mmCIF file of C-alpha atoms in Angstrom:
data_model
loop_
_atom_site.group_PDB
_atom_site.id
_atom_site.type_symbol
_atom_site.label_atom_id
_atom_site.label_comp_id
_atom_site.label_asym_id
_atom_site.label_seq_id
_atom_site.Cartn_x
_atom_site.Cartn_y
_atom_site.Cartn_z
ATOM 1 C CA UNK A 1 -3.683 -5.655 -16.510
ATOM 2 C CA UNK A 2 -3.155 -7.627 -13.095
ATOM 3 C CA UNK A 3 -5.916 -7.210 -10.275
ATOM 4 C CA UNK A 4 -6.085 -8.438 -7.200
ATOM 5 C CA UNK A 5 -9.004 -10.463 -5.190
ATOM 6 C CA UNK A 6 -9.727 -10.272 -1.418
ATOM 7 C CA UNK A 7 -12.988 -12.251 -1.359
ATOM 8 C CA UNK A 8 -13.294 -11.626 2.394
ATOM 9 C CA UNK A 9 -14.192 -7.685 3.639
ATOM 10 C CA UNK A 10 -14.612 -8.684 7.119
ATOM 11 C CA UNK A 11 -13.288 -11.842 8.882
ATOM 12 C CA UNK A 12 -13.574 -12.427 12.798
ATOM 13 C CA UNK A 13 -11.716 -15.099 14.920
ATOM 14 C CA UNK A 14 -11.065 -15.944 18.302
ATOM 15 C CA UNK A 15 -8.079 -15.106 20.118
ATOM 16 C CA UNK A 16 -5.664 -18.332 20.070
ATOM 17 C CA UNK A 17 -7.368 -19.563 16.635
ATOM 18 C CA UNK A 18 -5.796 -20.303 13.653
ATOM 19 C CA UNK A 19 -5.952 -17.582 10.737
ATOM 20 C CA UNK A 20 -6.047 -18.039 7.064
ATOM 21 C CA UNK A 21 -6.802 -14.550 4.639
ATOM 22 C CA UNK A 22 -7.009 -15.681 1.089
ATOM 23 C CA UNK A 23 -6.002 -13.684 -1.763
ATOM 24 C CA UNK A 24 -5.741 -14.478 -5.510
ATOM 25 C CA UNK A 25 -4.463 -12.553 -8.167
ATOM 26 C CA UNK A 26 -5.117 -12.199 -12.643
ATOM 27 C CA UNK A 27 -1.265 -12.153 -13.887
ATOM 28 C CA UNK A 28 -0.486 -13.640 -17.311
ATOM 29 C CA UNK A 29 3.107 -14.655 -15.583
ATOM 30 C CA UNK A 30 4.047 -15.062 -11.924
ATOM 31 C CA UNK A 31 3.993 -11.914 -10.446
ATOM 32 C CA UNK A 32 5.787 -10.333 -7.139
ATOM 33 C CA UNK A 33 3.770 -11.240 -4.011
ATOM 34 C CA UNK A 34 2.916 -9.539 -0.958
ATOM 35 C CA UNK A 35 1.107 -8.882 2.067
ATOM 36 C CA UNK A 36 0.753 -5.906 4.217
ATOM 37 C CA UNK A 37 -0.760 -4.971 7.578
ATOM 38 C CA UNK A 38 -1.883 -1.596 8.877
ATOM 39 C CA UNK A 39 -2.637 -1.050 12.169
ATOM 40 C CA UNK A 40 -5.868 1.335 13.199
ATOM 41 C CA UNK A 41 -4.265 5.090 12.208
ATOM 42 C CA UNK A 42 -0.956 3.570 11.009
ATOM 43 C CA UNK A 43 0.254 3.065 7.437
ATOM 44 C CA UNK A 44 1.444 0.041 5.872
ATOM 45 C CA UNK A 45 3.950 -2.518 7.277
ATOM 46 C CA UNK A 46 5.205 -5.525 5.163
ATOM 47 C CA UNK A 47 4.738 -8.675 6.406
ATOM 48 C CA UNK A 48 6.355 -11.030 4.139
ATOM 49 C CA UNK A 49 6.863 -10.982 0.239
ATOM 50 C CA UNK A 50 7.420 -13.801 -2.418
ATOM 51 C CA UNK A 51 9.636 -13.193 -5.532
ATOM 52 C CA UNK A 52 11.062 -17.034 -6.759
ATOM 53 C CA UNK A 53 11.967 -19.929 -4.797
ATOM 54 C CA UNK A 54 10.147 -21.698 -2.529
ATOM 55 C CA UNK A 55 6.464 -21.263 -2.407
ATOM 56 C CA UNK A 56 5.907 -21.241 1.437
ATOM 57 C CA UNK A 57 7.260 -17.876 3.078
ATOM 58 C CA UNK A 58 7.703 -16.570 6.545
ATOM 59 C CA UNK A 59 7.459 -13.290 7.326
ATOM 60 C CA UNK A 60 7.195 -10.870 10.611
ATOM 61 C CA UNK A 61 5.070 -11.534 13.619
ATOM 62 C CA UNK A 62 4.982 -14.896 13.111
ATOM 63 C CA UNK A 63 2.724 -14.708 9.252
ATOM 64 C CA UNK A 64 3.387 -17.216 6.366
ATOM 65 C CA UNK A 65 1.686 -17.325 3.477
ATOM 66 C CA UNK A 66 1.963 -20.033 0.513
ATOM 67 C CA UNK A 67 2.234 -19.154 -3.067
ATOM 68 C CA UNK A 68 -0.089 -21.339 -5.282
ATOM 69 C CA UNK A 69 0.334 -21.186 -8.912
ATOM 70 C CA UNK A 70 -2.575 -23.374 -10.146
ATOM 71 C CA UNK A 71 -4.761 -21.547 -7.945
ATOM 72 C CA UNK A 72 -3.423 -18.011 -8.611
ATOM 73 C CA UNK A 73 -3.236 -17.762 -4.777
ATOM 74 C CA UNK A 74 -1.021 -16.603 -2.292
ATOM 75 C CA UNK A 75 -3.121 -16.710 1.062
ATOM 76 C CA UNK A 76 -1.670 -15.913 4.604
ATOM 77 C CA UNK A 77 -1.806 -17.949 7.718
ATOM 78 C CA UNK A 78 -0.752 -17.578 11.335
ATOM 79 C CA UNK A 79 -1.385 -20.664 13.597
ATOM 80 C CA UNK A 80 -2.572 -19.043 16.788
ATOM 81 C CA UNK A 81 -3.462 -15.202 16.361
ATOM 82 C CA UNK A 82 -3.447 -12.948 19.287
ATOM 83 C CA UNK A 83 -5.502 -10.026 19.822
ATOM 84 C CA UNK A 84 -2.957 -7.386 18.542
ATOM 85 C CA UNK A 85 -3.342 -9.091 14.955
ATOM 86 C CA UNK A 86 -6.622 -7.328 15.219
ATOM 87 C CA UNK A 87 -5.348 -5.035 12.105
ATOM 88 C CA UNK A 88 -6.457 -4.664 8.006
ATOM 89 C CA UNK A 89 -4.178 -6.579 6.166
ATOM 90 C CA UNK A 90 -3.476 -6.051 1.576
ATOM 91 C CA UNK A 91 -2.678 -7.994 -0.375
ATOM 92 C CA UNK A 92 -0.509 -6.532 -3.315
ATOM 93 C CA UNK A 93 1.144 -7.505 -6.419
ATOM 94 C CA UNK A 94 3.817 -6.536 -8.712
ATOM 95 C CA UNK A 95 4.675 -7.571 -12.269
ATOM 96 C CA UNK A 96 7.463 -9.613 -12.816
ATOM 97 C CA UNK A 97 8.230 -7.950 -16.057
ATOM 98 C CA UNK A 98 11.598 -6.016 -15.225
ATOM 99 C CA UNK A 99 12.116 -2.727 -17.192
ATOM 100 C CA UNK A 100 9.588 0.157 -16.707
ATOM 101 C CA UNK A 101 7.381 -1.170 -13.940
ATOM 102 C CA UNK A 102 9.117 1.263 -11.965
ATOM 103 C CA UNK A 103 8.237 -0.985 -8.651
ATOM 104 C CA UNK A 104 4.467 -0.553 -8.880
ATOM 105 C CA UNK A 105 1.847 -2.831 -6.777
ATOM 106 C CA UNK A 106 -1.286 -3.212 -7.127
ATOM 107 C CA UNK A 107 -3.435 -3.377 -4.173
ATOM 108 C CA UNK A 108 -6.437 -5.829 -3.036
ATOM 109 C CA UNK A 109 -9.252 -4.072 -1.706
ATOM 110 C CA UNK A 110 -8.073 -5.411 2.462
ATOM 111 C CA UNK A 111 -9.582 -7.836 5.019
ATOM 112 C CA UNK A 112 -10.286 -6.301 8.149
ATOM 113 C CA UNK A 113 -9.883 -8.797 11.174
ATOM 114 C CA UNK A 114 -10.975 -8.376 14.104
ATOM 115 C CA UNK A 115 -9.977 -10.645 17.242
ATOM 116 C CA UNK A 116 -12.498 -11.718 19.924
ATOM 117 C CA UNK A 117 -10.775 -12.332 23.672
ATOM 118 C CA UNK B 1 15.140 1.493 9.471
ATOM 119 C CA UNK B 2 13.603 3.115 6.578
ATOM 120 C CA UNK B 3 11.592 6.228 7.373
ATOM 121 C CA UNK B 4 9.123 7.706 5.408
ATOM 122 C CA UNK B 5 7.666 10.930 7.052
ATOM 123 C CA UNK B 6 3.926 12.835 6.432
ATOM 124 C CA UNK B 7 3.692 16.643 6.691
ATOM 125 C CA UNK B 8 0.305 16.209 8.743
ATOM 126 C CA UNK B 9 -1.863 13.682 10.038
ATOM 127 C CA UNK B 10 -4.816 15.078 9.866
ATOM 128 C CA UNK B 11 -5.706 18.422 7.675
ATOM 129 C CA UNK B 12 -9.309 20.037 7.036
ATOM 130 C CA UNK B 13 -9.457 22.200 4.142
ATOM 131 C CA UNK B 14 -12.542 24.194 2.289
ATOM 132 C CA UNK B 15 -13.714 23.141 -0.749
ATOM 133 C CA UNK B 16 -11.734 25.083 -3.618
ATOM 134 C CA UNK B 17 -8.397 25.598 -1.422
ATOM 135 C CA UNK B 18 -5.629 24.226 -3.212
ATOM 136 C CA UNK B 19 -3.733 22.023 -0.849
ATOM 137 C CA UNK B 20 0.143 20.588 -0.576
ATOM 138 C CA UNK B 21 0.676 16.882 1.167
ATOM 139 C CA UNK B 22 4.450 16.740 1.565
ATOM 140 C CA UNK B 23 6.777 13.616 1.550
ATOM 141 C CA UNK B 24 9.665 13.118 2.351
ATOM 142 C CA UNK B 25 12.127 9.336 2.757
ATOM 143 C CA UNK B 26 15.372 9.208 4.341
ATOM 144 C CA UNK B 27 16.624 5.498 2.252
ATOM 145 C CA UNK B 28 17.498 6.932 -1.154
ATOM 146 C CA UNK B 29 14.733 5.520 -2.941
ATOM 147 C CA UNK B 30 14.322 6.098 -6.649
ATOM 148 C CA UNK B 31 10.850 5.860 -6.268
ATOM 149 C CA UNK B 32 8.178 7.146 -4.631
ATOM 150 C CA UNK B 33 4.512 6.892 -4.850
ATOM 151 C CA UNK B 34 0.942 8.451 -3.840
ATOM 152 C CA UNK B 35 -2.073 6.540 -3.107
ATOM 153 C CA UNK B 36 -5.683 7.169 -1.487
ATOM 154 C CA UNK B 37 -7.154 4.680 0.880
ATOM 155 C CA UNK B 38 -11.235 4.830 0.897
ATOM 156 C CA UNK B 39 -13.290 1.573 2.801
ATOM 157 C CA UNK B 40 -13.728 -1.065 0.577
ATOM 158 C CA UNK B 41 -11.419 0.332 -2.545
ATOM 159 C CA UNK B 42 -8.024 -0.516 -0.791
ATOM 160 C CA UNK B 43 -4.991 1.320 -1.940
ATOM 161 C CA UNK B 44 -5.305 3.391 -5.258
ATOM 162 C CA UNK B 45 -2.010 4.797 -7.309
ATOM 163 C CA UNK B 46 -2.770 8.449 -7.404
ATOM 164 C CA UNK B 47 1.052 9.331 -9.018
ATOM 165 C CA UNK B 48 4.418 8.027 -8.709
ATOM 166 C CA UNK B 49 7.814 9.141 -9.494
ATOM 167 C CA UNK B 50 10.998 7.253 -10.431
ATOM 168 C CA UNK B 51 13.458 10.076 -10.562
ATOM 169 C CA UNK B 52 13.979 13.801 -9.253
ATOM 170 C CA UNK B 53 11.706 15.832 -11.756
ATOM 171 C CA UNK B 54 10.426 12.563 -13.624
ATOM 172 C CA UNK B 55 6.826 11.694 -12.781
ATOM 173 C CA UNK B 56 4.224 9.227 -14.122
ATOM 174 C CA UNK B 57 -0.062 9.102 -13.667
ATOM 175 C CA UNK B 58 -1.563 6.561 -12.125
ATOM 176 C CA UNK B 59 -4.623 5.057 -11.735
ATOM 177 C CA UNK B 60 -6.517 8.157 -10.526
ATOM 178 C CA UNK B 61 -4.438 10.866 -11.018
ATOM 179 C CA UNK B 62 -7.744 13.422 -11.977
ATOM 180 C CA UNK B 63 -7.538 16.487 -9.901
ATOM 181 C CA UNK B 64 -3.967 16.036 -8.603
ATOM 182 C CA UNK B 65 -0.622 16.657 -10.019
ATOM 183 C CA UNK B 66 2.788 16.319 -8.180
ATOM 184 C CA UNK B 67 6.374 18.152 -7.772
ATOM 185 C CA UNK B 68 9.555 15.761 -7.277
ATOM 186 C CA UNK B 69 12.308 18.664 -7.243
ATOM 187 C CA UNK B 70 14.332 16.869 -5.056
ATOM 188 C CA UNK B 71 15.139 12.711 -4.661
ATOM 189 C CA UNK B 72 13.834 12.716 -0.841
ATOM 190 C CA UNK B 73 10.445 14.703 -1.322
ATOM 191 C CA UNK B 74 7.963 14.119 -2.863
ATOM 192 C CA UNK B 75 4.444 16.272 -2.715
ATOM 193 C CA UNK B 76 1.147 15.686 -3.782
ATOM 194 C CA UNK B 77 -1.575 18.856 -5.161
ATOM 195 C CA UNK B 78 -4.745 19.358 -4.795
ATOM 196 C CA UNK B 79 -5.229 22.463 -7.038
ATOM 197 C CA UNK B 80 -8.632 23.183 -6.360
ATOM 198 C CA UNK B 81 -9.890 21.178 -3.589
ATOM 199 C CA UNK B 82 -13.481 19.116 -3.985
ATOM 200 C CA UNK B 83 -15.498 17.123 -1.232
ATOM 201 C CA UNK B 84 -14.345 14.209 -3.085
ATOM 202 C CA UNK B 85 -11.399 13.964 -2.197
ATOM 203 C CA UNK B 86 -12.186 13.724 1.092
ATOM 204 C CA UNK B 87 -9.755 10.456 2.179
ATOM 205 C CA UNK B 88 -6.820 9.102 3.562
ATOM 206 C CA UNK B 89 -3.496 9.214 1.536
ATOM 207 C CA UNK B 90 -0.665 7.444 1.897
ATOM 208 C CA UNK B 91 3.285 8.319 0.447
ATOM 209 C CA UNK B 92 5.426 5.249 -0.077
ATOM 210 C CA UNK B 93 9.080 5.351 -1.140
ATOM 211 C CA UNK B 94 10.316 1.793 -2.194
ATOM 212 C CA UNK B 95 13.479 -0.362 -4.260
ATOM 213 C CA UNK B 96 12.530 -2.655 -6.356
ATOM 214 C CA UNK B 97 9.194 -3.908 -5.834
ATOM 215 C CA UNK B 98 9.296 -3.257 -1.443
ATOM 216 C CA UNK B 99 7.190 0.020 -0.576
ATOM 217 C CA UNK B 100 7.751 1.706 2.539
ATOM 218 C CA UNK B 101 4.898 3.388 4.120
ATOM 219 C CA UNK B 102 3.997 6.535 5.613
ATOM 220 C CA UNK B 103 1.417 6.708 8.374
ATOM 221 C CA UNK B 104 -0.946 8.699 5.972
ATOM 222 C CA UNK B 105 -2.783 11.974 5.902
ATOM 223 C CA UNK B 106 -6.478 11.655 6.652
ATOM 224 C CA UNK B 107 -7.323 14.815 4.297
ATOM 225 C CA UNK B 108 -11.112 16.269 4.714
ATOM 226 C CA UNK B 109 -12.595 18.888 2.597
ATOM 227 C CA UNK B 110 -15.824 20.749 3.798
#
């Protein structure tokens, strides 16, 4: 069965720092990637996703994150966060097995960040 | 933009009630999924669904079950209420592998 790994709970940065949130996932193949945000009393918004190609992806608000195969990894960065980042943010995985998957993810357990002025 | 839409926000139900958390998606999604958020745990597959009437268990589908009469709705049942279940659930409708969110129900049972 895959899982999925967000080592940190809590993570706090300063407003104009740079932002890494690492996640690594247990998949016998290369699975579907993808990371989520949700806002405080919102559900989930996709941020960016990674199915084949090139390992570094973009996503929406400015979020990349890097798909790392040796290192089971697919951690997300932002160069210069801003205070509405302030957020929880999943990780989530699919298998890349086609047939009866039915679409189903499997979620990390979230980072919450929280932004200092 | 795909919409996925909650019947409440926020509901407070006694302990033994049994209690209906409606879905419903306006993209034509096959799919459609329930999960409950608690600190710490993340998101947890409660049920999903892949077709009208079709339905599969999840992860922790004890003490719910789920009616998918129709593709656009989806609900989730509590039959008989416990202080355990006391959390925030999320619908999601989704193609392929890309779930769409609701903004949850924050359910509490006293």
């Amino acid at each position: 069965a895959q899982s999925v790994t967000q080592p940190d709970i809590h993570l706090t940065v300063s407003e104009g720092a740079s932002l890494e949130l690492r996640c690594n996932y247990s998949y016998g193949a290369t699975p579907y990637l993808f990371w989520y945000v949700q806002s405080p009393g919102q559900g989930l918004q996709l941020l960016l996703k990674y199915f084949s190609g090139d390992t570094l992806v973009q996503g929406i608000k400015g979020f990349e994150a890097e798909f790392k195969r040796s290192q089971s990894s697919f951690n997300l960065r932002k160069p210069s966060v801003h205070w509405s980042d302030a957020a929880e943010y999943f990780c989530a995985v699919g298998p890349n097995a086609g047939g009866t998957s039915y679409g189903k993810l499997t979620f990390g357990q979230g980072t919450i960040l929280t932004v200092h002025p | 933009d795909v919409k996925v839409t909650q019947s409440s926000r926020y509901l407070v139900k006694r302990t033994g009630e049994k209690v209906f958390l409606e879905c419903v998606q306006d993209m034509d999604h096959e799919n459609m999924f329930w999960y409950r958020q608690d600190p710490g745990l993340g998101l947890r597959l409660i049920y999903f669904s892949y077709d009208v009437k079709m339905k599969e268990k999840g992860d922790i589908p004890e003490g719910y079950s789920v009616s998918r009469e129709k593709k656009e709705r989806f609900s989730l049942i509590l039959e008989s209420a416990s202080t355990n279940q006391t959390s925030m659930y999320l619908c999601a409708s989704g193609a392929f592998y890309e779930q769409y969110f609701g903004p949850g129900t924050r359910l509490t049972v006293t």
